[in-house]
CSV table of C-alpha atoms in Angstrom, one decimal:
chain,number,residue,atom,x,y,z
A,13,MET,CA,-5.6,-30.0,14.7
A,14,LEU,CA,-3.9,-27.1,12.9
A,15,GLU,CA,-2.5,-24.3,14.8
A,16,PHE,CA,-1.8,-20.7,13.7
A,17,ARG,CA,1.2,-18.8,15.0
A,18,ILE,CA,2.4,-15.3,14.5
A,19,ARG,CA,6.1,-14.8,14.3
A,20,ASP,CA,8.7,-12.4,12.8
A,21,ALA,CA,9.3,-12.9,9.1
A,22,VAL,CA,12.7,-14.4,8.2
A,23,GLN,CA,14.4,-14.6,4.8
A,24,ASP,CA,13.4,-18.2,4.4
A,25,ASP,CA,9.7,-16.9,4.3
A,26,PHE,CA,10.2,-14.5,1.3
A,27,PHE,CA,9.3,-17.0,-1.4
A,28,GLU,CA,5.9,-17.8,0.4
A,29,ILE,CA,5.4,-14.1,1.0
A,30,LYS,CA,5.8,-13.5,-2.7
A,31,ARG,CA,3.4,-16.3,-3.6
A,32,LEU,CA,0.8,-14.8,-1.3
A,33,ASN,CA,1.3,-11.3,-2.6
A,34,ASP,CA,1.0,-12.4,-6.2
A,35,LYS,CA,-2.4,-13.9,-5.4
A,36,PHE,CA,-3.7,-10.5,-4.3
A,37,VAL,CA,-1.6,-8.2,-6.4
A,38,HIS,CA,-4.7,-6.4,-7.6
A,39,PHE,CA,-5.1,-5.0,-4.0
A,40,THR,CA,-1.4,-4.6,-3.3
A,41,SER,CA,1.5,-4.1,-5.8
A,42,PRO,CA,3.9,-6.5,-7.4
A,43,MET,CA,7.0,-7.7,-5.4
A,44,ASP,CA,9.8,-9.8,-6.5
A,45,LEU,CA,12.2,-11.4,-4.0
A,46,ALA,CA,14.6,-8.5,-4.1
A,47,ARG,CA,11.8,-6.1,-3.4
A,48,ILE,CA,10.6,-8.2,-0.5
A,49,GLN,CA,14.1,-8.2,1.0
A,50,HIS,CA,14.3,-4.4,0.6
A,51,LEU,CA,10.9,-3.9,2.2
A,52,ASP,CA,11.8,-6.3,5.0
A,53,PHE,CA,14.9,-4.1,5.7
A,54,LEU,CA,12.7,-0.9,5.8
A,55,SER,CA,10.0,-2.5,7.9
A,56,THR,CA,9.7,-1.8,11.7
A,57,TYR,CA,7.2,-4.6,11.9
A,58,HIS,CA,7.2,-7.6,9.5
A,59,ARG,CA,5.4,-10.7,10.8
A,60,VAL,CA,3.9,-13.8,9.3
A,61,ILE,CA,1.1,-16.2,10.3
A,62,GLU,CA,2.2,-19.7,10.0
A,63,GLN,CA,-0.2,-22.6,9.8
A,64,TYR,CA,1.3,-25.5,11.7
A,65,ASP,CA,0.3,-29.1,11.8
A,66,PRO,CA,1.7,-30.7,15.0
A,67,GLN,CA,1.1,-34.2,13.7
A,68,THR,CA,3.2,-33.8,10.7
A,69,SER,CA,5.4,-30.9,11.8
A,70,ASN,CA,4.6,-29.2,8.5
A,71,SER,CA,4.1,-25.5,8.3
A,72,LEU,CA,2.9,-23.0,5.7
A,73,ILE,CA,2.9,-19.2,5.7
A,74,VAL,CA,-0.7,-18.1,5.2
A,75,GLY,CA,-0.5,-14.5,5.9
A,76,PHE,CA,1.9,-11.5,6.5
A,77,LEU,CA,1.9,-7.8,7.5
A,78,MET,CA,4.6,-5.3,6.8
A,79,ALA,CA,4.6,-1.9,8.5
A,80,MET,CA,7.1,1.0,8.4
A,81,ALA,CA,7.9,3.8,10.9
A,82,PRO,CA,8.6,7.4,9.9
A,83,GLU,CA,12.0,8.4,8.5
A,84,VAL,CA,12.8,5.4,6.3
A,85,ALA,CA,13.8,5.8,2.7
A,86,TYR,CA,10.6,4.3,1.3
A,87,ALA,CA,9.8,5.6,-2.2
A,88,SER,CA,6.0,5.0,-1.8
A,89,ASP,CA,3.6,7.8,-2.6
A,90,ASN,CA,1.2,6.5,0.0
A,91,TYR,CA,3.9,6.2,2.8
A,92,GLN,CA,5.3,9.6,1.9
A,93,TRP,CA,1.8,11.2,2.1
A,94,PHE,CA,1.6,10.1,5.8
A,95,GLU,CA,5.2,11.0,6.5
A,96,GLN,CA,4.5,14.6,5.4
A,97,ARG,CA,1.6,14.9,7.8
A,98,TYR,CA,2.4,12.8,10.9
A,99,GLN,CA,5.4,12.4,13.1
A,100,SER,CA,4.8,9.2,15.0
A,101,PHE,CA,3.0,6.4,13.2
A,102,LEU,CA,3.3,2.9,11.9
A,103,TYR,CA,2.3,2.7,8.2
A,104,VAL,CA,0.8,-0.6,7.1
A,105,ASP,CA,2.3,-1.2,3.7
A,106,ARG,CA,0.4,-4.5,3.1
A,107,ILE,CA,-1.4,-7.2,4.8
A,108,VAL,CA,-2.3,-10.4,3.0
A,109,ILE,CA,-4.2,-13.4,4.2
A,110,ASP,CA,-4.4,-16.5,2.0
A,111,SER,CA,-7.9,-17.1,0.7
A,112,SER,CA,-7.8,-20.7,2.1
A,113,VAL,CA,-7.9,-19.3,5.7
A,114,GLN,CA,-9.9,-16.1,5.2
A,115,GLY,CA,-12.8,-15.8,7.7
A,116,LYS,CA,-10.8,-17.4,10.5
A,117,GLY,CA,-9.9,-14.1,12.2
A,118,LEU,CA,-6.2,-14.2,11.1
A,119,GLY,CA,-6.3,-10.6,9.8
A,120,LYS,CA,-7.6,-9.6,13.1
A,121,ASP,CA,-5.0,-11.5,14.9
A,122,LEU,CA,-2.2,-9.8,12.9
A,123,TYR,CA,-3.8,-6.4,13.5
A,124,ASP,CA,-4.2,-7.1,17.3
A,125,ASP,CA,-0.5,-8.0,17.3
A,126,LEU,CA,0.4,-4.8,15.4
A,127,PHE,CA,-1.6,-2.6,17.7
A,128,ARG,CA,0.1,-4.3,20.7
A,129,PHE,CA,3.5,-3.6,19.1
A,130,ALA,CA,2.6,0.0,18.3
A,131,ARG,CA,1.5,0.7,21.9
A,132,GLU,CA,4.6,-1.0,23.4
A,133,HIS,CA,6.8,1.2,21.1
A,134,ARG,CA,4.7,4.3,21.8
A,135,PHE,CA,3.6,5.1,18.3
A,136,ALA,CA,0.9,7.8,18.2
A,137,ALA,CA,-1.0,6.3,15.3
A,138,ILE,CA,-1.4,3.5,12.8
A,139,CYS,CA,-1.9,4.5,9.2
A,140,CYS,CA,-2.9,2.6,6.0
A,141,GLU,CA,-4.8,3.0,2.8
A,142,TYR,CA,-7.3,0.8,1.0
A,143,ASN,CA,-8.8,1.0,-2.5
A,144,LEU,CA,-11.8,3.2,-3.1
A,145,ILE,CA,-11.5,2.6,-6.9
A,146,PRO,CA,-11.5,-0.3,-7.5
A,147,ALA,CA,-13.5,-0.7,-4.3
A,148,ASN,CA,-12.3,-3.0,-1.5
A,149,GLN,CA,-15.3,-3.1,0.8
A,150,THR,CA,-13.9,-6.0,2.8
A,151,SER,CA,-10.9,-3.8,3.8
A,152,ALA,CA,-13.1,-0.8,4.4
A,153,HIS,CA,-15.3,-2.7,6.9
A,154,PHE,CA,-12.3,-4.3,8.5
A,155,HIS,CA,-10.5,-1.0,9.1
A,156,GLN,CA,-13.7,0.7,10.3
A,157,SER,CA,-14.0,-2.0,13.0
A,158,TYR,CA,-10.6,-0.8,14.4
A,159,GLY,CA,-11.7,2.8,14.4
A,160,PHE,CA,-9.7,4.0,11.3
A,161,SER,CA,-11.1,7.1,9.7
A,162,GLN,CA,-10.4,8.7,6.4
A,163,VAL,CA,-8.0,11.7,6.4
A,164,GLY,CA,-7.5,12.0,2.7
A,165,ARG,CA,-7.7,10.5,-0.8
A,166,LEU,CA,-4.9,9.8,-3.1
A,167,GLY,CA,-5.1,9.0,-6.9
A,168,SER,CA,-2.4,7.4,-9.0
A,169,GLU,CA,-1.2,9.2,-12.0
A,170,ASP,CA,-0.5,6.0,-14.0
A,171,SER,CA,-3.9,4.2,-13.3
A,172,ASP,CA,-7.5,4.8,-12.3
A,173,LYS,CA,-6.8,3.6,-8.8
A,174,VAL,CA,-7.9,5.9,-5.9
A,175,VAL,CA,-7.1,5.1,-2.3
A,176,SER,CA,-8.6,6.2,1.0
A,177,MET,CA,-5.9,7.4,3.4
A,178,GLN,CA,-6.8,6.0,6.9
A,179,ILE,CA,-5.5,6.7,10.4
A,180,VAL,CA,-6.4,5.5,13.9
A,181,LYS,CA,-4.8,7.4,16.8
A,182,LEU,CA,-3.6,5.3,19.7
A,183,PRO,CA,-3.9,6.4,23.4
A,184,SER,CA,-0.8,7.9,24.8
């Protein structure tokens, strides 16, 4: 029986992280291996979900989540939007779950792990954004289930993309 494990991302995972990101680039943004390494360096939280087969000892990365804390040199308009407004937060830069395992609760497992991490490190909030145009209803429903609410919208000057800026405050 296959097992799923959450663990810290390591450099050996970067090729698989790129493969996953490439499959969902219409919801995220492109990343080459150098960009993944840079974002890993900036991340406060960078974990993967590994699918493990105990019979064969084979494993495969099937998901990942990257999040940044305030005061990192991250040249992302979305991250900077939150940094200009909030002092204590974790910003979810991206979460990707492979389509072969979607619907198994792995996104929820990663978010539960992220929330646990955020509480342990006393962050006041978790922030993210998801696409309004083009619409990403799956992400909207998922984030609403965690209590996220919209605190703004941000459009991109070089595309028709509009994102919903979301936040959930954590108990102190």
